[in-house]
XYZ file of C-alpha atoms in Angstrom:
71
model
C 70.297 67.339 123.003
C 69.604 71.070 122.662
C 72.046 73.379 120.903
C 73.258 76.790 122.015
C 74.163 78.972 119.043
C 76.147 82.169 119.551
C 77.311 84.856 117.154
C 80.698 86.503 117.700
C 81.980 89.166 115.359
C 84.049 92.296 115.713
C 86.138 93.130 118.774
C 83.653 93.728 121.605
C 84.002 90.162 122.906
C 87.023 87.925 122.609
C 87.552 84.168 122.494
C 87.805 84.041 126.295
C 84.239 85.311 126.665
C 82.893 82.661 124.315
C 85.016 79.931 125.901
C 83.677 80.873 129.334
C 80.098 80.236 128.201
C 81.173 77.034 126.487
C 82.896 75.729 129.638
C 79.730 76.285 131.696
C 77.546 74.426 129.184
C 79.927 71.685 128.031
C 78.284 68.275 128.155
C 74.820 69.715 128.821
C 74.264 71.216 125.361
C 75.742 71.221 121.910
C 77.509 74.575 121.554
C 78.237 76.267 118.224
C 79.724 79.708 117.638
C 79.181 81.405 114.292
C 82.058 83.850 113.933
C 84.249 85.935 111.678
C 87.357 84.958 113.697
C 87.535 81.397 115.112
C 91.068 81.904 116.517
C 91.269 80.797 120.157
C 87.776 79.304 120.363
C 87.508 75.879 122.018
C 83.993 75.086 120.782
C 82.593 73.983 117.442
C 82.705 76.974 115.058
C 81.119 77.946 111.773
C 82.119 80.836 109.527
C 79.552 83.599 109.009
C 78.208 83.112 105.464
C 79.357 85.934 103.194
C 75.874 86.530 101.800
C 73.434 89.367 102.261
C 71.856 89.815 104.815
C 73.649 87.251 106.999
C 77.154 88.758 107.132
C 77.629 91.769 109.465
C 79.207 93.847 106.684
C 75.699 94.116 105.178
C 73.954 95.083 108.432
C 74.397 98.821 108.749
C 73.010 101.617 106.605
C 70.371 99.442 104.995
C 66.959 101.047 105.417
C 65.035 97.820 104.880
C 66.724 95.937 107.701
C 65.525 96.075 111.287
C 69.129 96.132 112.567
C 70.249 99.252 110.698
C 70.025 101.401 113.824
C 72.516 101.535 116.689
C 71.460 99.424 119.615
């Protein structure tokens, strides 16, 4: 079975947004959300590793990273 992996951090999207995707894919795919706040999520969750460069706190202001610019 294929896996859908999502990343949720910060406050732009809430648990309801993630749960909506999960409800539409439940049973068809494995669904995992990597997040900094698993509260309210109905799916399988994993904590964002607190290591550079994986955790969002390391993402901005780093010249060597491709994601250091606003999108």
